[in-house]
Short mmCIF file of C-alpha atoms in Angstrom, two decimals:
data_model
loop_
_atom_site.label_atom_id
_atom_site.label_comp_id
_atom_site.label_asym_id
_atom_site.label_seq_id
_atom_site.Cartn_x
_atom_site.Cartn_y
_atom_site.Cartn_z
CA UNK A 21 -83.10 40.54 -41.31
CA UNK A 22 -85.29 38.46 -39.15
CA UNK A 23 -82.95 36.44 -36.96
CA UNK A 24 -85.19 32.30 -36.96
CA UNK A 25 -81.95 30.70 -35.60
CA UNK A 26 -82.61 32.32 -32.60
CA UNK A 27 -84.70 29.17 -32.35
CA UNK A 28 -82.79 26.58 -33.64
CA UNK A 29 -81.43 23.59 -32.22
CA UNK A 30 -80.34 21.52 -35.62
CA UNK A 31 -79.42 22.40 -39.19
CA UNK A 32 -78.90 20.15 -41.97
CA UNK A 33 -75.78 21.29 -44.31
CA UNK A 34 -76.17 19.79 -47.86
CA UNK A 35 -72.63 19.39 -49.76
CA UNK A 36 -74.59 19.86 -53.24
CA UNK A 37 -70.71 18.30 -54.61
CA UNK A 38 -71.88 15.01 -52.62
CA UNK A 39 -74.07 12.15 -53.24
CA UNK A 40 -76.72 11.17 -51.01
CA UNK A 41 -76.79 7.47 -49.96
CA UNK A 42 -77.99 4.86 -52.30
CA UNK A 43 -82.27 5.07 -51.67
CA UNK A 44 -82.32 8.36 -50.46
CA UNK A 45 -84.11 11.50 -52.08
CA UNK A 46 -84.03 15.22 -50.83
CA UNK A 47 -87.58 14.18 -49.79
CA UNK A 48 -86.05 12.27 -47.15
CA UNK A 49 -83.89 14.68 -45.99
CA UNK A 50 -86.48 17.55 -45.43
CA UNK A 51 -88.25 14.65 -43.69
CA UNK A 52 -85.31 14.23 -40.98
CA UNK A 53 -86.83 16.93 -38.29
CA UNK A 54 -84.00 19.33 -38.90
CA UNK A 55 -84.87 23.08 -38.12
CA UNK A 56 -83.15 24.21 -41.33
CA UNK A 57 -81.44 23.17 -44.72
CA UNK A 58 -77.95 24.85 -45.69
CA UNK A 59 -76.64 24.26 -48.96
CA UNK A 60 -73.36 24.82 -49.23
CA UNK A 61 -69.35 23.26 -49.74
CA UNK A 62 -66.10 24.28 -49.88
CA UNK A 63 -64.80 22.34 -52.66
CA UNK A 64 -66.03 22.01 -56.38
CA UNK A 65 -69.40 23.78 -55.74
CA UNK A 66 -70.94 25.30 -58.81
CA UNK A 67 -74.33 27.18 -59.29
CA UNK A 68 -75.63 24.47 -61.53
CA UNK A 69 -74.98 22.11 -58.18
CA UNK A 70 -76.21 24.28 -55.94
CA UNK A 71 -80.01 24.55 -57.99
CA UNK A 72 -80.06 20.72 -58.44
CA UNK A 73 -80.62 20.73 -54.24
CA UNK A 74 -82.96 23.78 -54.15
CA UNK A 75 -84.97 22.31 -56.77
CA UNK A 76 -85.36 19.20 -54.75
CA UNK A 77 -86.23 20.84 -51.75
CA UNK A 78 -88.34 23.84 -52.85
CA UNK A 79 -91.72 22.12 -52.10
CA UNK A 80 -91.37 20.88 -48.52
CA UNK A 81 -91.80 23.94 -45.40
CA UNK A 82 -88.23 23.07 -44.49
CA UNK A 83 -86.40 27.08 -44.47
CA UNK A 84 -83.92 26.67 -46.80
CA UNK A 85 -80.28 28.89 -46.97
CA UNK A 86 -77.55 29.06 -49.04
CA UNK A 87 -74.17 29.61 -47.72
CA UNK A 88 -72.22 30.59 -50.77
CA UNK A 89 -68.37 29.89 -50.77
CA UNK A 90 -67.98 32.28 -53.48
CA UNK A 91 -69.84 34.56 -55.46
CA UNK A 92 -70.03 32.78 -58.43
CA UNK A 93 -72.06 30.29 -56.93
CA UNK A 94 -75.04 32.39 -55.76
CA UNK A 95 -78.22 31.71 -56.95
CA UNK A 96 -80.97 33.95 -56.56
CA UNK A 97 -84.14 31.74 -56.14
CA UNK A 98 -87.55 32.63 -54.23
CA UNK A 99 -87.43 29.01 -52.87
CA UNK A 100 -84.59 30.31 -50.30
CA UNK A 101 -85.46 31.80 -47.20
CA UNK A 102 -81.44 33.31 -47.34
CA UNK A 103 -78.16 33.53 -47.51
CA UNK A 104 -75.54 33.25 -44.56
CA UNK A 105 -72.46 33.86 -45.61
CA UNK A 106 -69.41 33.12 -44.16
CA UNK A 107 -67.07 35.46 -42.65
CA UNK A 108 -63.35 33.59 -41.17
CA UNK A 109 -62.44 35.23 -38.41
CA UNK A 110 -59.28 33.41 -37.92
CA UNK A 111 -58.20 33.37 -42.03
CA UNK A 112 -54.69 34.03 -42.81
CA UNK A 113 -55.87 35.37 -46.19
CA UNK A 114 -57.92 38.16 -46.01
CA UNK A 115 -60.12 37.66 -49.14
CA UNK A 116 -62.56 35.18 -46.57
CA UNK A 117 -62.63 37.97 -44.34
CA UNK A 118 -63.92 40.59 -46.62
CA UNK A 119 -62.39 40.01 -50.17
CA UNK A 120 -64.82 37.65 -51.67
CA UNK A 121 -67.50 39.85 -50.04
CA UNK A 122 -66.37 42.69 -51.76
CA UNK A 123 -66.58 40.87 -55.27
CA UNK A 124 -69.44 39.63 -54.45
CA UNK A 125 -70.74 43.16 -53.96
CA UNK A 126 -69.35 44.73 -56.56
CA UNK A 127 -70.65 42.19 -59.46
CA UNK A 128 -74.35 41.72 -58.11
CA UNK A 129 -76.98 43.22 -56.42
CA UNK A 130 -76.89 41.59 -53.06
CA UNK A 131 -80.66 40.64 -51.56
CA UNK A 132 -79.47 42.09 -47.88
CA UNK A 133 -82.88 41.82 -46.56
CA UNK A 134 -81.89 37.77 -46.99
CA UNK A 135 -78.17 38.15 -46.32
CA UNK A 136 -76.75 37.51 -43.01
CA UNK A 137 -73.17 36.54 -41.92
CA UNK A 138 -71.39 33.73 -40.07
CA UNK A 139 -68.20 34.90 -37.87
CA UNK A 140 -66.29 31.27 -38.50
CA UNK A 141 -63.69 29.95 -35.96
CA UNK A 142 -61.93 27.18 -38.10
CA UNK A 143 -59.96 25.17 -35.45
CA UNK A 144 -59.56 21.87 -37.67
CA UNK A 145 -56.13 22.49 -39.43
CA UNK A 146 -56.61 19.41 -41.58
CA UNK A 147 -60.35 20.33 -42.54
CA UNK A 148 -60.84 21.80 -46.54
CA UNK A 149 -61.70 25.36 -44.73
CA UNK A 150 -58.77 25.16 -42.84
CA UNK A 151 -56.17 25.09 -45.79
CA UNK A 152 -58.25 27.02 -48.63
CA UNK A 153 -58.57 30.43 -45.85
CA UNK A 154 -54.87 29.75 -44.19
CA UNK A 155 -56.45 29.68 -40.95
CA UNK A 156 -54.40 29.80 -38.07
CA UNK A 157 -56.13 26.91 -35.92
CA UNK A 158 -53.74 27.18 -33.40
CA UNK A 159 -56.31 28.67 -30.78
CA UNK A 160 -56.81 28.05 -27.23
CA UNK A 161 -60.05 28.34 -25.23
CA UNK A 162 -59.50 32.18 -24.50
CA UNK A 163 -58.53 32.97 -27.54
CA UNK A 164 -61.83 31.41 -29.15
CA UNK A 165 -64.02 32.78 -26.62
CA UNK A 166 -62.26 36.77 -27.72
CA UNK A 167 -62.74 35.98 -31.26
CA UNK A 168 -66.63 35.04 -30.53
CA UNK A 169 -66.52 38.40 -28.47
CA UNK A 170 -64.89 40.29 -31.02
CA UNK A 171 -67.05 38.77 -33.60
CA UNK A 172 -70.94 39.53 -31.49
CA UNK A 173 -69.76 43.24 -30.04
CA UNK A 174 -66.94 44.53 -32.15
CA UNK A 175 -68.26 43.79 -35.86
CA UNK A 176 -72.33 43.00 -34.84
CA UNK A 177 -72.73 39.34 -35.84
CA UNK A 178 -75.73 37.69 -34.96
CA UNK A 179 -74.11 33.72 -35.94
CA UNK A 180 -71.15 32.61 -34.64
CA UNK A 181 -69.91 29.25 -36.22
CA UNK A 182 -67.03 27.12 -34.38
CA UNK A 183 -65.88 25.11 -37.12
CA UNK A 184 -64.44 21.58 -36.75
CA UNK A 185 -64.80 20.19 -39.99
CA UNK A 186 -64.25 16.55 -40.39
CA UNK A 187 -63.65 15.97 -36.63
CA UNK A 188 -65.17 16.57 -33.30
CA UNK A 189 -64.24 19.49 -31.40
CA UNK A 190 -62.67 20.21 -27.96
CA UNK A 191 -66.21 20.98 -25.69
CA UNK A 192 -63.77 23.12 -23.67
CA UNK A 193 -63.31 25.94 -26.68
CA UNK A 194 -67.15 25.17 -27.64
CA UNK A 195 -68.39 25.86 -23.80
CA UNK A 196 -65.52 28.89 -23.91
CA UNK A 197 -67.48 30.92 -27.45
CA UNK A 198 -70.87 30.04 -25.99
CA UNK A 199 -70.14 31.54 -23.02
CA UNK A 200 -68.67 35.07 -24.12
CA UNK A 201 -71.46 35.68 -26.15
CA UNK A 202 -74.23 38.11 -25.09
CA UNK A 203 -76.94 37.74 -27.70
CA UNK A 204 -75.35 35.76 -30.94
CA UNK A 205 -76.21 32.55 -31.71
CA UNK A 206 -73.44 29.75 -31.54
CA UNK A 207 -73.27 27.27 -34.18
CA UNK A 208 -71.17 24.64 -33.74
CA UNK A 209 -70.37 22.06 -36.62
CA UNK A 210 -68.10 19.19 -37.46
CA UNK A 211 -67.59 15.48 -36.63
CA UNK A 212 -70.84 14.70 -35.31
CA UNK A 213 -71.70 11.41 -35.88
CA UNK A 214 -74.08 10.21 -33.38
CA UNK A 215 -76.67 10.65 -30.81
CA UNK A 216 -74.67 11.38 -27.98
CA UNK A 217 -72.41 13.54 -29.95
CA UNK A 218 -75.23 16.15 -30.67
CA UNK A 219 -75.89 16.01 -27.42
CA UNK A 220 -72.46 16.96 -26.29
CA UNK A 221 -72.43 19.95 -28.44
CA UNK A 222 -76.19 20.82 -27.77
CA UNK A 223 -74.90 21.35 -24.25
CA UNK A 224 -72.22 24.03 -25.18
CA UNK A 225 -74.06 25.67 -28.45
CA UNK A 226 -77.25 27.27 -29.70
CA UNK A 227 -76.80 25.31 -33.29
CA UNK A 228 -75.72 21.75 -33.80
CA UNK A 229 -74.85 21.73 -37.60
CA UNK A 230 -74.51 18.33 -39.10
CA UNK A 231 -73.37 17.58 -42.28
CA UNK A 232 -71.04 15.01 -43.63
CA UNK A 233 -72.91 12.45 -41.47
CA UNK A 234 -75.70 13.09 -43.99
CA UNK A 235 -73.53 11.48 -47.47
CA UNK A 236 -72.12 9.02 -45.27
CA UNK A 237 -74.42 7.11 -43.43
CA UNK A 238 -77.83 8.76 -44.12
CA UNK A 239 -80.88 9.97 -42.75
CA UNK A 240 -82.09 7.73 -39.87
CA UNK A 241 -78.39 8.36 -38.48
CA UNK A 242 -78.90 12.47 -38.90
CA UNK A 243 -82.95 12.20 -37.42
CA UNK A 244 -81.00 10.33 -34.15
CA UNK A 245 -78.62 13.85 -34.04
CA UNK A 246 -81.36 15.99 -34.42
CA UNK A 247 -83.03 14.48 -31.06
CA UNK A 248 -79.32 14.71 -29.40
CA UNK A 249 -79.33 18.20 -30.14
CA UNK A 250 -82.25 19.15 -28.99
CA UNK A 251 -82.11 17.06 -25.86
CA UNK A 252 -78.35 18.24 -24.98
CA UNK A 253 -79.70 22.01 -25.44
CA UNK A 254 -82.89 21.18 -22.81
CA UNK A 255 -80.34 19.47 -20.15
CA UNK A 256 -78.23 23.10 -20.78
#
């Protein structure tokens, strides 16, 4: 599969379970200057949700992924340019590892010419992710920067995602994944909020992933991330 995050600086994460702010259409969210379009959630995410955001985006050149949290919520639909799925590295149950992969597998014909996986670091104990996968957040900046190691040379991944959902992370374990990784592309995502933010995290990722911000204060605050990002990644 053709690796486009390689050039990335900012992607957009749709929760298809959220509402966009009061005014705003998905025609003003493929409008922000993001360099992608993720649709995906961890809670209450159905297939019916999922195609109510694809169908509003299908028309614009935006690329446009799904990141499935399960396989029942897959949709197969020419108007996505993929699927990244993730993969927790750090999961205390091992069905986010590889036992909802397996299902997913074994009930479908998977479109692995569009597939790719995300090697997840969940560090945000209180985050959704965090409770659902039993992840052991309890990591220190070595032991992030082996798990983004493990995750690029041990089992091939080309995205690794440090995951800090619903609060900004510690730039020290950020810097510490970007900087054991060889070829991968780091993704970082959670608790941006602002300009400077983005920028923060451009400095010490590949990837600033914004989402939240998107549902809660709307797309003139996410177009003012996507210049952080892209500025903190040139000042790199």
């Amino acid at each position: 599969m053709h690796s486009p995050w390689a050039d990335w600086d900012h992607v957009l994460k749709v929760d298809p379970d959220k509402d966009l702010v009061d005014g705003e259409t998905f025609d003003d969210v493929c409008e922000t200057g993001t360099d992608a379009i993720e649709i995906g959630g961890t809670l209450d995410v159905t297939s019916d949700k999922m195609r109510r955001v694809i169908d509003a985006c299908r028309t614009h050149d935006v690329p446009l992924y799904q990141e499935p949290s399960n396989p029942a919520v897959v949709v197969e639909d020419d108007a996505l340019d993929g699927y990244l799925v993730p993969v927790v590295m750090n999961a205390g149950d091992v069905a986010w590892i590889t036992g909802a992969h397996k299902e997913w597998v074994r009930i479908d014909d998977v479109d692995w010419a569009r597939t790719a996986t995300e090697a997840y670091i969940v560090l945000n104990p209180e985050a959704s992710v965090a409770e659902l996968t039993d992840a052991d957040c309890e990591q220190n900046a070595d032991d992030v920067a082996a798990y983004a190691e493990v995750a690029e040379r041990m089992l091939g991944q080309d995205v690794v995602y440090v995951e800090y959902s619903g609060t900004l992370g510690d730039p020290e374990k950020v810097a510490a994944a970007y900087d054991a990784l060889e070829e991968a592309t780091l993704f970082y995502g959670g608790g941006i909020h602002d300009y400077d933010d983005a920028y923060l995290m451009g400095q010490r990722s590949d990837v600033v992933v914004v989402g939240d911000l998107l549902h809660e204060e709307g797309c003139e605050a996410v177009r003012e991330t996507v210049e952080g990002a892209r500025d903190g990644k040139a000042a790199r």
